[in-house]
Amino acid sequence: MAENILTEFDGFFFLGLGGVSMSALAEILYKSGKKVGGYDREESEYTAQLAGAGIPVWYGLDCRIDDYEVIVYTDALQENNPLIMRARRLNKTLISRGKLLYEISRTFKKTVAVAGCHGKTTCTAMLAHIFDAAGAAFSAHIGGNDGKFNNAYLNGYDYFVTEACEYKKNFLYLKPDVAVILNSDADHLDCYGTVKNLKKAYLQFAESAESTVKLYGDLPEFGGVTFGFDDRADYYAKRIRSANGKFSFDAYEGTNLLGGIALSSYGKHNVLNALAATAAARRCGIEFRHIAEGLKSFKGVKRRFEEIGSYNGAVCIADYAHHPNEIKAAVKTARLITEGELFVVFQPHTYSRTKTLFKQFVLVLSSIKKLMIFKTFAAREYYDDAGSALTLSGAVKRSLYGGCETDIENFLKAATRGDTVLFLGAGDIYDIARGIVLE
């Protein structure tokens, strides 16, 4: 095995420390005894959390990267970033976030990596709860805030449970013992160009693992262990029941009934996430009783169908959904628990995604009677009218366009007790919603 950067160096400085993955990796290194520091443009809950733990954090370009040997950078930064250019002049060792995740994974006996267009964070957190219930020596890197483990957890080196992001093919750095592919739906086509190229990357990810768990019927050219609603899958569910949006079911392993599972998280789609977690845990030799206990203890991840308060008596829920299939699942779950009207505020995430999946967005959003499409969260992109929220709103009948918080407040004036308000999107809509709801 090649030399690991973690054994070569002791000091790591993170450029873009406030990201959910970057902050998690920084915390893992810090708790493992490394010297860690970081920079971001502005304070966030993650930078504040790390600063409170004793990690030096800078918000200006005068940060002390000179004191660290390795500079870790996020993909959001360009090559002409002044801090990256400064690090090169100082002959620092630079490593991307994705490559560092791989280096960290190599320090564990076994790695379980969860990939897919949607469900990664939930399934990864589910697995963390399962390993915890089993009393395993494990650590976790989660792409969101779990109620118990937050986004990072270090408690042993037998297992490493990690989210594997397909953006810019980052997940191909990993060489997991168990690879979980929840789905290979089209996304990040700004990176891959075509669905064919995206599928090819998922196949490469599957082939890199000792064992693969995948959705039944997906990537049919690759074998692996399968999960799904179809009883031809290796792991499937029967007697699926719903109570106020939370599901329970009997889990099967082939023709063998493993037992009952009761979920504490909302949505039928989480039955699939739970089956995937079950299959992966079984690949690691975890007994079913611990799997059922762990899944029961998992109550959801922040911004994954999270109840954030009320507005005019209406229950307000925030969800990270930013892909048409995710929106469909979130709306379906919201309708299950709504007594009155359902109000939806959706913020598109990136112009390129909206432009590439425009027809799919129009189709799923057109089924919503009370809908506001809020201005696009551009992230790393420049304005593109063809993929803008305004253009999307114009294509969806009955929808309103929102350009500011006041527009949302005016839209929600008609909401009342018994109704549900669903805030959807991966951008700053979450903070905007909390500001409106909590005032």
Tab-separated table of C-alpha atoms in Angstrom:
chain	number	residue	atom	x	y	z
A	1	MET	CA	0.000	0.000	0.000
A	2	ALA	CA	1.290	3.480	-0.887
A	3	GLU	CA	2.349	5.849	1.861
A	4	ASN	CA	-0.602	7.539	3.544
A	5	ILE	CA	-0.523	11.336	3.789
A	6	LEU	CA	-1.801	11.024	7.366
A	7	THR	CA	1.371	9.230	8.434
A	8	GLU	CA	3.601	11.677	6.562
A	9	PHE	CA	2.210	14.941	7.944
A	10	ASP	CA	0.762	16.327	11.163
A	11	GLY	CA	-0.648	19.729	10.170
A	12	PHE	CA	-3.748	20.137	7.949
A	13	PHE	CA	-5.335	23.443	6.899
A	14	PHE	CA	-8.806	23.427	5.280
A	15	LEU	CA	-9.829	25.971	2.631
A	16	GLY	CA	-13.622	26.026	2.744
A	17	LEU	CA	-13.857	24.737	6.294
A	18	GLY	CA	-17.554	25.600	6.619
A	19	GLY	CA	-18.732	22.892	4.236
A	20	VAL	CA	-20.533	19.927	5.789
A	21	SER	CA	-17.995	17.403	4.508
A	22	MET	CA	-14.905	19.578	4.989
A	23	SER	CA	-15.822	20.362	8.589
A	24	ALA	CA	-16.477	16.666	9.265
A	25	LEU	CA	-13.077	15.651	7.901
A	26	ALA	CA	-11.399	18.420	9.895
A	27	GLU	CA	-13.079	17.210	13.083
A	28	ILE	CA	-12.062	13.603	12.444
A	29	LEU	CA	-8.425	14.603	11.933
A	30	TYR	CA	-8.463	16.887	14.974
A	31	LYS	CA	-9.897	14.175	17.217
A	32	SER	CA	-7.317	11.718	15.878
A	33	GLY	CA	-4.537	13.986	17.126
A	34	LYS	CA	-3.657	16.090	14.087
A	35	LYS	CA	-2.981	19.836	14.076
A	36	VAL	CA	-5.945	21.376	12.240
A	37	GLY	CA	-6.893	24.882	11.147
A	38	GLY	CA	-9.134	26.353	8.489
A	39	TYR	CA	-10.508	29.245	6.480
A	40	ASP	CA	-13.900	30.200	5.118
A	41	ARG	CA	-15.421	33.412	3.818
A	42	GLU	CA	-17.936	33.693	6.625
A	43	GLU	CA	-18.935	32.035	9.879
A	44	SER	CA	-21.329	29.090	9.783
A	45	GLU	CA	-22.666	26.609	12.295
A	46	TYR	CA	-19.816	24.277	11.337
A	47	THR	CA	-16.996	26.801	11.657
A	48	ALA	CA	-18.447	27.970	14.977
A	49	GLN	CA	-18.638	24.390	16.184
A	50	LEU	CA	-15.003	23.685	15.256
A	51	ALA	CA	-13.776	26.959	16.741
A	52	GLY	CA	-15.548	26.044	19.961
A	53	ALA	CA	-13.668	22.739	19.974
A	54	GLY	CA	-10.343	24.565	19.796
A	55	ILE	CA	-9.615	24.615	16.058
A	56	PRO	CA	-8.260	27.982	14.787
A	57	VAL	CA	-10.598	29.459	12.158
A	58	TRP	CA	-9.908	32.465	9.908
A	59	TYR	CA	-12.404	34.447	7.831
A	60	GLY	CA	-9.863	36.638	6.030
A	61	LEU	CA	-7.029	36.030	3.577
A	62	ASP	CA	-4.489	36.733	6.328
A	63	CYS	CA	-4.905	33.165	7.620
A	64	ARG	CA	-1.824	31.294	8.818
A	65	ILE	CA	-1.480	28.566	6.221
A	66	ASP	CA	2.296	28.853	6.688
A	67	ASP	CA	1.971	26.907	9.957
A	68	TYR	CA	0.487	23.815	8.288
A	69	GLU	CA	2.092	21.255	5.985
A	70	VAL	CA	-0.984	20.100	4.048
A	71	ILE	CA	-3.615	22.340	2.468
A	72	VAL	CA	-7.010	20.686	1.908
A	73	TYR	CA	-9.262	22.412	-0.609
A	74	THR	CA	-12.877	22.038	-1.642
A	75	ASP	CA	-13.928	21.590	-5.288
A	76	ALA	CA	-15.780	24.898	-5.091
A	77	LEU	CA	-12.436	26.752	-5.184
A	78	GLN	CA	-10.795	27.675	-8.471
A	79	GLU	CA	-7.102	27.249	-9.300
A	80	ASN	CA	-6.647	31.039	-9.212
A	81	ASN	CA	-7.892	31.274	-5.625
A	82	PRO	CA	-5.349	33.481	-3.801
A	83	LEU	CA	-4.904	31.030	-0.928
A	84	ILE	CA	-4.313	28.090	-3.255
A	85	MET	CA	-1.821	30.176	-5.232
A	86	ARG	CA	-0.129	31.178	-1.984
A	87	ALA	CA	0.065	27.554	-0.866
A	88	ARG	CA	1.747	26.629	-4.147
A	89	ARG	CA	4.312	29.415	-3.735
A	90	LEU	CA	5.065	28.059	-0.258
A	91	ASN	CA	5.479	24.534	-1.722
A	92	LYS	CA	2.744	23.189	0.522
A	93	THR	CA	1.249	19.764	-0.150
A	94	LEU	CA	-2.228	20.291	-1.611
A	95	ILE	CA	-4.960	17.669	-1.546
A	96	SER	CA	-8.616	17.803	-2.567
A	97	ARG	CA	-11.448	16.988	-0.214
A	98	GLY	CA	-12.266	13.785	-2.099
A	99	LYS	CA	-8.690	12.505	-1.995
A	100	LEU	CA	-8.378	13.279	1.715
A	101	LEU	CA	-11.572	11.312	2.402
A	102	TYR	CA	-9.933	8.322	0.705
A	103	GLU	CA	-6.740	8.731	2.740
A	104	ILE	CA	-8.791	8.824	5.953
A	105	SER	CA	-10.786	5.754	4.905
A	106	ARG	CA	-7.543	3.786	4.526
A	107	THR	CA	-6.859	4.057	8.262
A	108	PHE	CA	-9.888	1.835	9.015
A	109	LYS	CA	-10.181	-1.941	8.735
A	110	LYS	CA	-13.374	-1.735	6.663
A	111	THR	CA	-15.090	1.095	4.797
A	112	VAL	CA	-18.789	1.233	3.923
A	113	ALA	CA	-19.435	3.978	1.347
A	114	VAL	CA	-22.933	5.163	0.384
A	115	ALA	CA	-23.519	6.700	-3.066
A	116	GLY	CA	-26.570	7.774	-5.057
A	117	CYS	CA	-28.341	10.851	-6.363
A	118	HIS	CA	-30.584	10.988	-3.291
A	119	GLY	CA	-30.742	9.304	0.110
A	120	LYS	CA	-26.986	9.234	0.795
A	121	THR	CA	-27.073	11.232	4.005
A	122	THR	CA	-30.058	9.389	5.439
A	123	CYS	CA	-28.700	5.923	4.650
A	124	THR	CA	-25.233	6.824	5.993
A	125	ALA	CA	-26.775	8.064	9.245
A	126	MET	CA	-28.943	4.937	9.451
A	127	LEU	CA	-25.805	2.800	9.191
A	128	ALA	CA	-24.142	4.834	11.948
A	129	HIS	CA	-27.094	4.070	14.228
A	130	ILE	CA	-26.929	0.391	13.304
A	131	PHE	CA	-23.195	0.094	14.060
A	132	ASP	CA	-23.772	1.983	17.299
A	133	ALA	CA	-26.568	-0.384	18.316
A	134	ALA	CA	-24.238	-3.305	17.597
A	135	GLY	CA	-21.551	-1.797	19.853
A	136	ALA	CA	-19.064	-1.700	16.974
A	137	ALA	CA	-15.857	0.340	16.996
A	138	PHE	CA	-16.802	2.664	14.138
A	139	SER	CA	-16.516	6.206	12.872
A	140	ALA	CA	-18.742	8.131	10.489
A	141	HIS	CA	-18.576	10.932	7.913
A	142	ILE	CA	-22.141	12.142	7.253
A	143	GLY	CA	-23.291	14.758	4.745
A	144	GLY	CA	-25.728	16.355	7.181
A	145	ASN	CA	-26.516	16.724	10.868
A	146	ASP	CA	-27.726	13.534	12.508
A	147	GLY	CA	-29.370	14.048	15.890
A	148	LYS	CA	-26.829	11.831	17.691
A	149	PHE	CA	-23.689	11.777	15.545
A	150	ASN	CA	-23.905	15.213	13.883
A	151	ASN	CA	-21.807	15.184	10.652
A	152	ALA	CA	-18.698	13.524	12.139
A	153	TYR	CA	-18.121	10.780	14.675
A	154	LEU	CA	-14.878	9.115	15.751
A	155	ASN	CA	-15.153	6.073	17.994
A	156	GLY	CA	-12.883	3.317	16.733
A	157	TYR	CA	-11.190	2.049	13.608
A	158	ASP	CA	-12.940	-1.221	12.760
A	159	TYR	CA	-15.518	0.392	10.458
A	160	PHE	CA	-15.725	3.704	8.617
A	161	VAL	CA	-19.184	4.686	7.368
A	162	THR	CA	-19.048	7.474	4.814
A	163	GLU	CA	-21.139	9.305	2.287
A	164	ALA	CA	-19.619	9.011	-1.207
A	165	CYS	CA	-20.358	12.044	-3.369
A	166	GLU	CA	-20.518	11.599	-7.145
A	167	TYR	CA	-19.845	15.299	-7.852
A	168	LYS	CA	-16.771	15.584	-10.101
A	169	LYS	CA	-16.307	11.808	-9.708
A	170	ASN	CA	-15.104	12.240	-6.131
A	171	PHE	CA	-16.516	8.866	-5.100
A	172	LEU	CA	-14.121	7.108	-7.459
A	173	TYR	CA	-11.216	7.935	-5.135
A	174	LEU	CA	-12.704	5.546	-2.572
A	175	LYS	CA	-11.977	1.809	-2.536
A	176	PRO	CA	-14.667	0.603	-0.128
A	177	ASP	CA	-15.180	-2.870	1.261
A	178	VAL	CA	-18.928	-2.362	0.851
A	179	ALA	CA	-20.259	0.061	-1.771
A	180	VAL	CA	-23.917	1.060	-1.505
A	181	ILE	CA	-25.599	2.519	-4.612
A	182	LEU	CA	-29.031	3.793	-3.639
A	183	ASN	CA	-29.838	4.877	-7.199
A	184	SER	CA	-28.064	6.194	-10.277
A	185	ASP	CA	-30.592	8.858	-11.247
A	186	ALA	CA	-29.422	11.669	-13.484
A	187	ASP	CA	-27.714	14.525	-11.649
A	188	HIS	CA	-24.516	16.570	-11.889
A	189	LEU	CA	-24.724	16.344	-15.666
A	190	ASP	CA	-22.753	19.577	-15.773
A	191	CYS	CA	-19.823	17.350	-14.769
A	192	TYR	CA	-20.653	14.136	-16.624
A	193	GLY	CA	-22.220	15.504	-19.794
A	194	THR	CA	-24.462	12.484	-20.387
A	195	VAL	CA	-26.430	9.957	-18.357
A	196	LYS	CA	-24.295	7.255	-19.985
A	197	ASN	CA	-21.131	8.774	-18.527
A	198	LEU	CA	-22.786	9.064	-15.107
A	199	LYS	CA	-23.832	5.391	-15.189
A	200	LYS	CA	-20.305	4.432	-16.228
A	201	ALA	CA	-18.941	6.201	-13.144
A	202	TYR	CA	-21.357	4.316	-10.888
A	203	LEU	CA	-20.204	1.061	-12.449
A	204	GLN	CA	-16.588	2.013	-11.760
A	205	PHE	CA	-17.536	2.719	-8.160
A	206	ALA	CA	-19.251	-0.665	-7.887
A	207	GLU	CA	-16.284	-2.474	-9.408
A	208	SER	CA	-13.887	-0.813	-6.958
A	209	ALA	CA	-15.547	-2.478	-3.947
A	210	GLU	CA	-15.209	-5.892	-2.394
A	211	SER	CA	-19.015	-6.120	-2.159
A	212	THR	CA	-21.760	-3.980	-3.692
A	213	VAL	CA	-25.312	-3.290	-2.531
A	214	LYS	CA	-27.564	-1.705	-5.174
A	215	LEU	CA	-31.177	-0.960	-5.954
A	216	TYR	CA	-32.911	-3.879	-7.688
A	217	GLY	CA	-33.233	-3.170	-11.420
A	218	ASP	CA	-30.660	-0.367	-11.373
A	219	LEU	CA	-27.333	-0.862	-13.196
A	220	PRO	CA	-28.501	-4.275	-14.509
A	221	GLU	CA	-25.131	-4.889	-16.182
A	222	PHE	CA	-23.558	-5.253	-12.731
A	223	GLY	CA	-24.419	-7.997	-10.254
A	224	GLY	CA	-24.067	-7.335	-6.552
A	225	VAL	CA	-26.497	-7.688	-3.679
A	226	THR	CA	-29.835	-6.014	-4.385
A	227	PHE	CA	-32.554	-4.330	-2.327
A	228	GLY	CA	-35.966	-3.013	-3.300
A	229	PHE	CA	-39.729	-3.346	-3.073
A	230	ASP	CA	-39.655	-6.212	-5.581
A	231	ASP	CA	-39.519	-9.601	-3.839
A	232	ARG	CA	-37.006	-10.770	-6.448
A	233	ALA	CA	-34.433	-8.529	-4.716
A	234	ASP	CA	-32.046	-10.073	-2.180
A	235	TYR	CA	-33.435	-7.753	0.517
A	236	TYR	CA	-37.056	-6.620	0.292
A	237	ALA	CA	-40.016	-5.499	2.383
A	238	LYS	CA	-43.445	-7.056	2.909
A	239	ARG	CA	-46.487	-5.941	4.921
A	240	ILE	CA	-45.542	-2.268	4.574
A	241	ARG	CA	-47.682	-0.147	6.899
A	242	SER	CA	-47.935	3.604	7.462
A	243	ALA	CA	-48.874	5.560	10.577
A	244	ASN	CA	-48.829	9.369	10.202
A	245	GLY	CA	-46.160	9.229	7.513
A	246	LYS	CA	-43.830	6.817	9.331
A	247	PHE	CA	-43.499	3.293	7.971
A	248	SER	CA	-42.978	-0.187	9.360
A	249	PHE	CA	-42.466	-3.440	7.459
A	250	ASP	CA	-41.205	-7.004	7.536
A	251	ALA	CA	-37.660	-7.318	6.191
A	252	TYR	CA	-36.664	-10.342	4.136
A	253	GLU	CA	-33.260	-11.714	3.186
A	254	GLY	CA	-34.077	-13.936	0.231
A	255	THR	CA	-36.893	-16.192	1.417
A	256	ASN	CA	-35.830	-15.775	5.041
A	257	LEU	CA	-37.896	-13.417	7.218
A	258	LEU	CA	-35.404	-11.376	9.227
A	259	GLY	CA	-38.044	-9.633	11.325
A	260	GLY	CA	-39.956	-6.410	11.695
A	261	ILE	CA	-38.569	-2.907	11.263
A	262	ALA	CA	-40.307	0.239	12.550
A	263	LEU	CA	-38.918	3.532	11.268
A	264	SER	CA	-38.936	6.747	13.261
A	265	SER	CA	-38.274	8.858	10.143
A	266	TYR	CA	-40.884	10.050	7.652
A	267	GLY	CA	-41.547	8.786	4.144
A	268	LYS	CA	-41.962	5.542	2.216
A	269	HIS	CA	-38.682	6.250	0.399
A	270	ASN	CA	-36.965	5.615	3.729
A	271	VAL	CA	-38.092	1.993	3.510
A	272	LEU	CA	-35.651	1.681	0.595
A	273	ASN	CA	-32.925	3.499	2.530
A	274	ALA	CA	-33.491	1.153	5.460
A	275	LEU	CA	-33.322	-1.927	3.219
A	276	ALA	CA	-30.049	-0.666	1.728
A	277	ALA	CA	-28.637	-0.082	5.217
A	278	THR	CA	-29.828	-3.538	6.265
A	279	ALA	CA	-28.115	-5.191	3.298
A	280	ALA	CA	-24.859	-3.295	3.923
A	281	ALA	CA	-24.890	-4.087	7.640
A	282	ARG	CA	-25.476	-7.766	6.912
A	283	ARG	CA	-22.437	-7.689	4.583
A	284	CYS	CA	-20.520	-6.624	7.698
A	285	GLY	CA	-21.926	-9.446	9.815
A	286	ILE	CA	-24.280	-7.325	11.925
A	287	GLU	CA	-27.113	-9.268	13.566
A	288	PHE	CA	-30.631	-8.274	12.557
A	289	ARG	CA	-31.690	-7.374	16.101
A	290	HIS	CA	-29.064	-4.624	16.116
A	291	ILE	CA	-30.178	-3.478	12.663
A	292	ALA	CA	-33.797	-3.140	13.789
A	293	GLU	CA	-32.727	-1.352	16.974
A	294	GLY	CA	-30.482	1.062	15.094
A	295	LEU	CA	-33.107	1.918	12.477
A	296	LYS	CA	-35.688	2.523	15.204
A	297	SER	CA	-33.324	4.935	16.986
A	298	PHE	CA	-32.716	6.974	13.822
A	299	LYS	CA	-35.106	9.929	13.855
A	300	GLY	CA	-33.951	11.742	10.759
A	301	VAL	CA	-31.311	14.217	9.638
A	302	LYS	CA	-31.495	17.985	9.727
A	303	ARG	CA	-33.155	19.347	6.559
A	304	ARG	CA	-34.529	15.904	5.714
A	305	PHE	CA	-38.253	16.398	6.292
A	306	GLU	CA	-37.453	18.385	9.428
A	307	GLU	CA	-40.261	20.130	11.283
A	308	ILE	CA	-38.978	23.653	11.942
A	309	GLY	CA	-42.009	25.320	13.550
A	310	SER	CA	-45.313	26.810	12.462
A	311	TYR	CA	-46.660	29.801	10.530
A	312	ASN	CA	-50.193	31.058	11.129
A	313	GLY	CA	-50.799	27.711	12.829
A	314	ALA	CA	-49.650	25.679	9.808
A	315	VAL	CA	-46.909	23.101	10.406
A	316	CYS	CA	-43.679	24.046	8.591
A	317	ILE	CA	-41.295	21.377	7.291
A	318	ALA	CA	-37.934	21.828	5.561
A	319	ASP	CA	-36.443	19.272	3.201
A	320	TYR	CA	-33.197	19.237	1.206
A	321	ALA	CA	-34.990	17.988	-1.938
A	322	HIS	CA	-33.536	19.632	-5.047
A	323	HIS	CA	-33.939	16.878	-7.671
A	324	PRO	CA	-37.340	16.116	-9.277
A	325	ASN	CA	-37.498	12.622	-7.745
A	326	GLU	CA	-36.670	13.997	-4.295
A	327	ILE	CA	-39.369	16.666	-4.641
A	328	LYS	CA	-41.885	13.990	-5.640
A	329	ALA	CA	-41.039	11.909	-2.556
A	330	ALA	CA	-41.162	14.882	-0.165
A	331	VAL	CA	-44.521	16.099	-1.517
A	332	LYS	CA	-45.965	12.570	-1.331
A	333	THR	CA	-44.929	12.273	2.314
A	334	ALA	CA	-46.284	15.746	3.149
A	335	ARG	CA	-49.669	14.859	1.676
A	336	LEU	CA	-49.842	11.825	3.963
A	337	ILE	CA	-49.617	13.977	7.082
A	338	THR	CA	-51.556	17.049	5.919
A	339	GLU	CA	-55.132	17.517	7.062
A	340	GLY	CA	-55.720	20.708	5.085
A	341	GLU	CA	-53.894	22.425	2.241
A	342	LEU	CA	-50.263	21.854	1.249
A	343	PHE	CA	-48.197	24.977	0.500
A	344	VAL	CA	-44.830	24.400	-1.192
A	345	VAL	CA	-41.929	26.840	-1.518
A	346	PHE	CA	-39.229	25.406	-3.787
A	347	GLN	CA	-35.821	26.961	-4.390
A	348	PRO	CA	-33.971	25.525	-7.426
A	349	HIS	CA	-30.321	24.672	-6.746
A	350	THR	CA	-27.999	25.738	-9.608
A	351	TYR	CA	-29.010	26.926	-13.058
A	352	SER	CA	-27.409	23.937	-14.773
A	353	ARG	CA	-29.460	21.349	-12.861
A	354	THR	CA	-32.703	23.241	-13.553
A	355	LYS	CA	-31.832	23.612	-17.240
A	356	THR	CA	-30.780	19.966	-17.683
A	357	LEU	CA	-33.803	18.511	-15.863
A	358	PHE	CA	-36.264	21.244	-16.859
A	359	LYS	CA	-39.017	18.964	-18.200
A	360	GLN	CA	-38.823	16.714	-15.133
A	361	PHE	CA	-39.090	19.728	-12.806
A	362	VAL	CA	-42.109	21.058	-14.702
A	363	LEU	CA	-43.815	17.662	-14.542
A	364	VAL	CA	-43.397	17.107	-10.797
A	365	LEU	CA	-44.095	20.721	-9.793
A	366	SER	CA	-47.232	20.965	-11.933
A	367	SER	CA	-49.006	18.553	-9.570
A	368	ILE	CA	-48.735	21.059	-6.683
A	369	LYS	CA	-51.739	23.373	-6.339
A	370	LYS	CA	-50.200	25.980	-4.056
A	371	LEU	CA	-46.617	26.538	-5.194
A	372	MET	CA	-44.035	29.307	-5.035
A	373	ILE	CA	-40.763	28.921	-6.922
A	374	PHE	CA	-38.156	31.021	-5.143
A	375	LYS	CA	-35.128	32.612	-6.778
A	376	THR	CA	-32.357	30.170	-7.703
A	377	PHE	CA	-29.512	29.395	-5.337
A	378	ALA	CA	-26.663	29.725	-7.835
A	379	ALA	CA	-23.922	28.107	-5.710
A	380	ARG	CA	-20.854	28.006	-7.969
A	381	GLU	CA	-22.575	29.200	-11.164
A	382	TYR	CA	-23.263	32.381	-13.127
A	383	TYR	CA	-26.765	33.473	-14.141
A	384	ASP	CA	-28.419	31.492	-16.934
A	385	ASP	CA	-31.932	32.602	-17.845
A	386	ALA	CA	-32.788	29.206	-19.391
A	387	GLY	CA	-32.239	27.548	-16.010
A	388	SER	CA	-33.550	30.306	-13.768
A	389	ALA	CA	-36.331	30.020	-11.203
A	390	LEU	CA	-38.268	32.732	-13.053
A	391	THR	CA	-38.200	30.746	-16.305
A	392	LEU	CA	-39.204	27.579	-14.461
A	393	SER	CA	-42.076	29.379	-12.750
A	394	GLY	CA	-43.319	30.614	-16.104
A	395	ALA	CA	-43.486	27.032	-17.352
A	396	VAL	CA	-45.414	25.709	-14.323
A	397	LYS	CA	-49.072	26.725	-14.385
A	398	ARG	CA	-50.534	28.164	-11.162
A	399	SER	CA	-47.057	28.711	-9.660
A	400	LEU	CA	-45.906	32.029	-8.258
A	401	TYR	CA	-42.380	33.413	-8.424
A	402	GLY	CA	-40.688	34.679	-5.284
A	403	GLY	CA	-37.723	37.011	-5.298
A	404	CYS	CA	-37.556	37.964	-1.623
A	405	GLU	CA	-38.694	36.907	1.857
A	406	THR	CA	-41.712	39.239	1.711
A	407	ASP	CA	-42.994	37.323	-1.324
A	408	ILE	CA	-42.901	34.098	0.701
A	409	GLU	CA	-44.694	35.741	3.634
A	410	ASN	CA	-47.414	37.067	1.359
A	411	PHE	CA	-47.786	33.622	-0.243
A	412	LEU	CA	-48.224	32.009	3.173
A	413	LYS	CA	-50.867	34.461	4.451
A	414	ALA	CA	-53.553	32.033	3.311
A	415	ALA	CA	-52.076	29.144	5.340
A	416	THR	CA	-53.821	28.258	8.571
A	417	ARG	CA	-54.055	25.566	11.254
A	418	GLY	CA	-54.319	22.094	9.720
A	419	ASP	CA	-52.286	23.109	6.662
A	420	THR	CA	-48.659	22.159	5.976
A	421	VAL	CA	-45.911	24.342	4.528
A	422	LEU	CA	-43.064	22.525	2.788
A	423	PHE	CA	-39.826	24.408	2.131
A	424	LEU	CA	-37.734	22.553	-0.464
A	425	GLY	CA	-34.186	23.091	-1.698
A	426	ALA	CA	-30.503	22.637	-0.941
A	427	GLY	CA	-29.625	26.336	-0.857
A	428	ASP	CA	-30.283	29.136	1.638
A	429	ILE	CA	-34.049	28.507	1.634
A	430	TYR	CA	-33.554	26.652	4.928
A	431	ASP	CA	-32.182	29.736	6.693
A	432	ILE	CA	-34.783	31.957	5.053
A	433	ALA	CA	-37.575	29.607	6.161
A	434	ARG	CA	-36.307	29.483	9.738
A	435	GLY	CA	-36.154	33.263	9.799
A	436	ILE	CA	-39.762	33.515	8.662
A	437	VAL	CA	-41.097	30.707	10.832
A	438	LEU	CA	-39.322	31.601	14.068
A	439	GLU	CA	-40.086	35.334	13.981
